């Protein structure tokens, strides 16, 4: 039993270090000179292309378009590795899209003040690491 606990603890530490490393290597996102207020909560992907690298041949998405209407529940389903988590991270502007745009209420998320975007969109990954805080404090 102690060995199992030890292995689980090591896995938790490994995951935490991976997450911290991903945050440390993130490039600073460009800020808009003019912030706008979304007029609704409709989310739209308009011809979005995304790549983790600068190689356009290795795109995760190419010309991805869909709309999530305001006040509707929408499920994003697919096989492991198909990009579901990447879509969620792009909406929260964890990364910027390579091409196209993501809008909330017809406003490009690049033109929404980061603090306001963080109030509008939250992301909790499938492999989450929670601190010894309240749920609300963990998702800030």
mmCIF file of C-alpha atoms in Angstrom:
data_model
loop_
_atom_site.group_PDB
_atom_site.id
_atom_site.type_symbol
_atom_site.label_atom_id
_atom_site.label_comp_id
_atom_site.label_asym_id
_atom_site.label_seq_id
_atom_site.Cartn_x
_atom_site.Cartn_y
_atom_site.Cartn_z
ATOM 1 C CA UNK A 1 0.000 0.000 0.000
ATOM 2 C CA UNK A 2 2.832 2.420 0.837
ATOM 3 C CA UNK A 3 4.456 1.756 -2.536
ATOM 4 C CA UNK A 4 1.178 2.531 -4.330
ATOM 5 C CA UNK A 5 0.835 5.784 -2.397
ATOM 6 C CA UNK A 6 4.438 6.639 -3.239
ATOM 7 C CA UNK A 7 3.876 6.029 -6.969
ATOM 8 C CA UNK A 8 0.670 8.100 -6.927
ATOM 9 C CA UNK A 9 2.496 10.902 -5.143
ATOM 10 C CA UNK A 10 5.298 10.803 -7.733
ATOM 11 C CA UNK A 11 2.731 10.947 -10.555
ATOM 12 C CA UNK A 12 1.142 14.025 -8.947
ATOM 13 C CA UNK A 13 4.521 15.713 -8.656
ATOM 14 C CA UNK A 14 5.390 14.819 -12.256
ATOM 15 C CA UNK A 15 2.104 16.282 -13.498
ATOM 16 C CA UNK A 16 2.565 19.453 -11.431
ATOM 17 C CA UNK A 17 6.079 19.972 -12.783
ATOM 18 C CA UNK A 18 4.863 19.460 -16.350
ATOM 19 C CA UNK A 19 2.120 22.063 -15.852
ATOM 20 C CA UNK A 20 4.514 24.562 -14.261
ATOM 21 C CA UNK A 21 6.988 24.043 -17.112
ATOM 22 C CA UNK A 22 4.260 24.665 -19.701
ATOM 23 C CA UNK A 23 3.395 27.945 -17.997
ATOM 24 C CA UNK A 24 7.029 29.020 -17.732
ATOM 25 C CA UNK A 25 7.692 28.534 -21.456
ATOM 26 C CA UNK A 26 4.570 30.400 -22.616
ATOM 27 C CA UNK A 27 5.240 33.445 -24.713
ATOM 28 C CA UNK A 28 3.581 36.647 -23.577
ATOM 29 C CA UNK A 29 0.428 37.280 -25.580
ATOM 30 C CA UNK A 30 0.108 40.511 -27.511
ATOM 31 C CA UNK A 31 -2.289 43.010 -25.943
ATOM 32 C CA UNK A 32 -4.699 45.090 -27.955
ATOM 33 C CA UNK A 33 -4.459 48.860 -27.827
ATOM 34 C CA UNK A 34 -8.255 49.049 -27.718
ATOM 35 C CA UNK A 35 -10.317 46.765 -25.560
ATOM 36 C CA UNK A 36 -13.974 46.128 -26.363
ATOM 37 C CA UNK A 37 -16.917 44.817 -24.369
ATOM 38 C CA UNK A 38 -18.633 41.674 -25.748
ATOM 39 C CA UNK A 39 -22.296 42.276 -26.547
ATOM 40 C CA UNK A 40 -23.314 38.677 -25.851
ATOM 41 C CA UNK A 41 -21.810 35.378 -24.760
ATOM 42 C CA UNK A 42 -21.936 33.634 -28.137
ATOM 43 C CA UNK A 43 -18.588 31.990 -28.912
ATOM 44 C CA UNK A 44 -17.502 31.633 -32.533
ATOM 45 C CA UNK A 45 -14.471 30.075 -34.191
ATOM 46 C CA UNK A 46 -14.042 31.693 -37.605
ATOM 47 C CA UNK A 47 -11.654 29.800 -39.921
ATOM 48 C CA UNK A 48 -9.307 29.092 -37.019
ATOM 49 C CA UNK A 49 -5.947 27.524 -37.693
ATOM 50 C CA UNK A 50 -3.621 26.549 -34.873
ATOM 51 C CA UNK A 51 -0.186 25.004 -34.566
ATOM 52 C CA UNK A 52 1.977 24.454 -31.508
ATOM 53 C CA UNK A 53 4.997 25.322 -33.648
ATOM 54 C CA UNK A 54 5.641 27.767 -36.473
ATOM 55 C CA UNK A 55 5.405 24.901 -38.976
ATOM 56 C CA UNK A 56 2.141 25.404 -40.881
ATOM 57 C CA UNK A 57 2.261 21.770 -42.019
ATOM 58 C CA UNK A 58 1.843 20.628 -38.411
ATOM 59 C CA UNK A 59 -1.427 22.410 -37.720
ATOM 60 C CA UNK A 60 -3.764 20.974 -35.130
ATOM 61 C CA UNK A 61 -6.655 22.803 -36.816
ATOM 62 C CA UNK A 62 -7.084 24.321 -40.239
ATOM 63 C CA UNK A 63 -10.138 26.456 -41.116
ATOM 64 C CA UNK A 64 -12.093 25.333 -38.029
ATOM 65 C CA UNK A 65 -15.431 27.147 -37.812
ATOM 66 C CA UNK A 66 -18.326 26.661 -35.416
ATOM 67 C CA UNK A 67 -20.614 28.702 -33.180
ATOM 68 C CA UNK A 68 -21.717 28.085 -29.600
ATOM 69 C CA UNK A 69 -24.935 30.088 -29.118
ATOM 70 C CA UNK A 70 -25.456 32.071 -25.939
ATOM 71 C CA UNK A 71 -27.427 30.223 -23.220
ATOM 72 C CA UNK A 72 -26.843 26.793 -24.784
ATOM 73 C CA UNK A 73 -24.890 23.802 -23.563
ATOM 74 C CA UNK A 74 -22.510 22.479 -26.161
ATOM 75 C CA UNK A 75 -20.445 19.307 -25.934
ATOM 76 C CA UNK A 76 -17.139 18.987 -27.740
ATOM 77 C CA UNK A 77 -16.516 15.281 -28.219
ATOM 78 C CA UNK A 78 -13.850 13.314 -30.014
ATOM 79 C CA UNK A 79 -11.120 10.762 -29.714
ATOM 80 C CA UNK A 80 -8.135 11.251 -27.459
ATOM 81 C CA UNK A 81 -5.754 13.739 -29.053
ATOM 82 C CA UNK A 82 -8.363 15.200 -31.408
ATOM 83 C CA UNK A 83 -8.047 18.736 -29.997
ATOM 84 C CA UNK A 84 -10.864 19.100 -27.465
ATOM 85 C CA UNK A 85 -8.603 20.501 -24.737
ATOM 86 C CA UNK A 86 -6.822 22.690 -27.268
ATOM 87 C CA UNK A 87 -10.157 24.253 -28.263
ATOM 88 C CA UNK A 88 -10.915 25.028 -24.609
ATOM 89 C CA UNK A 89 -7.451 26.501 -24.077
ATOM 90 C CA UNK A 90 -7.759 28.636 -27.212
ATOM 91 C CA UNK A 91 -11.085 30.074 -25.994
ATOM 92 C CA UNK A 92 -9.439 31.064 -22.711
ATOM 93 C CA UNK A 93 -6.496 32.462 -24.726
ATOM 94 C CA UNK A 94 -3.949 30.134 -23.227
ATOM 95 C CA UNK A 95 -2.447 30.422 -26.710
ATOM 96 C CA UNK A 96 -3.301 32.650 -29.665
ATOM 97 C CA UNK A 97 -4.636 31.178 -32.885
ATOM 98 C CA UNK A 98 -2.310 30.971 -35.877
ATOM 99 C CA UNK A 99 -4.973 32.067 -38.372
ATOM 100 C CA UNK A 100 -8.604 33.139 -38.192
ATOM 101 C CA UNK A 101 -10.241 34.459 -35.056
ATOM 102 C CA UNK A 102 -12.200 33.459 -31.980
ATOM 103 C CA UNK A 103 -14.937 35.831 -30.900
ATOM 104 C CA UNK A 104 -17.150 36.221 -27.871
ATOM 105 C CA UNK A 105 -20.176 38.385 -28.561
ATOM 106 C CA UNK A 106 -18.730 39.350 -31.967
ATOM 107 C CA UNK A 107 -15.547 40.703 -30.328
ATOM 108 C CA UNK A 108 -12.212 39.078 -31.128
ATOM 109 C CA UNK A 109 -10.903 37.656 -27.840
ATOM 110 C CA UNK A 110 -7.625 39.492 -28.526
ATOM 111 C CA UNK A 111 -9.612 42.722 -28.034
ATOM 112 C CA UNK A 112 -11.107 41.691 -24.689
ATOM 113 C CA UNK A 113 -9.162 42.848 -21.649
ATOM 114 C CA UNK A 114 -7.381 39.783 -20.185
ATOM 115 C CA UNK A 115 -8.916 40.280 -16.735
ATOM 116 C CA UNK A 116 -12.402 40.413 -18.245
ATOM 117 C CA UNK A 117 -11.725 37.357 -20.425
ATOM 118 C CA UNK A 118 -10.636 35.463 -17.309
ATOM 119 C CA UNK A 119 -13.948 36.414 -15.687
ATOM 120 C CA UNK A 120 -15.894 35.211 -18.745
ATOM 121 C CA UNK A 121 -14.024 31.974 -19.440
ATOM 122 C CA UNK A 122 -12.612 29.364 -17.100
ATOM 123 C CA UNK A 123 -10.749 26.194 -17.961
ATOM 124 C CA UNK A 124 -10.165 23.180 -15.747
ATOM 125 C CA UNK A 125 -8.238 20.473 -17.576
ATOM 126 C CA UNK A 126 -8.961 16.776 -17.449
ATOM 127 C CA UNK A 127 -5.763 16.188 -15.471
ATOM 128 C CA UNK A 128 -6.235 18.937 -12.956
ATOM 129 C CA UNK A 129 -3.940 19.801 -10.110
ATOM 130 C CA UNK A 130 -5.752 21.501 -7.244
ATOM 131 C CA UNK A 131 -4.121 23.541 -4.553
ATOM 132 C CA UNK A 132 -5.290 23.423 -0.950
ATOM 133 C CA UNK A 133 -7.709 26.300 -1.608
ATOM 134 C CA UNK A 134 -11.424 26.700 -2.234
ATOM 135 C CA UNK A 135 -12.801 25.601 -5.605
ATOM 136 C CA UNK A 136 -13.365 29.240 -6.576
ATOM 137 C CA UNK A 137 -9.761 30.145 -5.716
ATOM 138 C CA UNK A 138 -8.448 27.150 -7.702
ATOM 139 C CA UNK A 139 -10.202 28.175 -10.931
ATOM 140 C CA UNK A 140 -9.260 31.858 -10.823
#
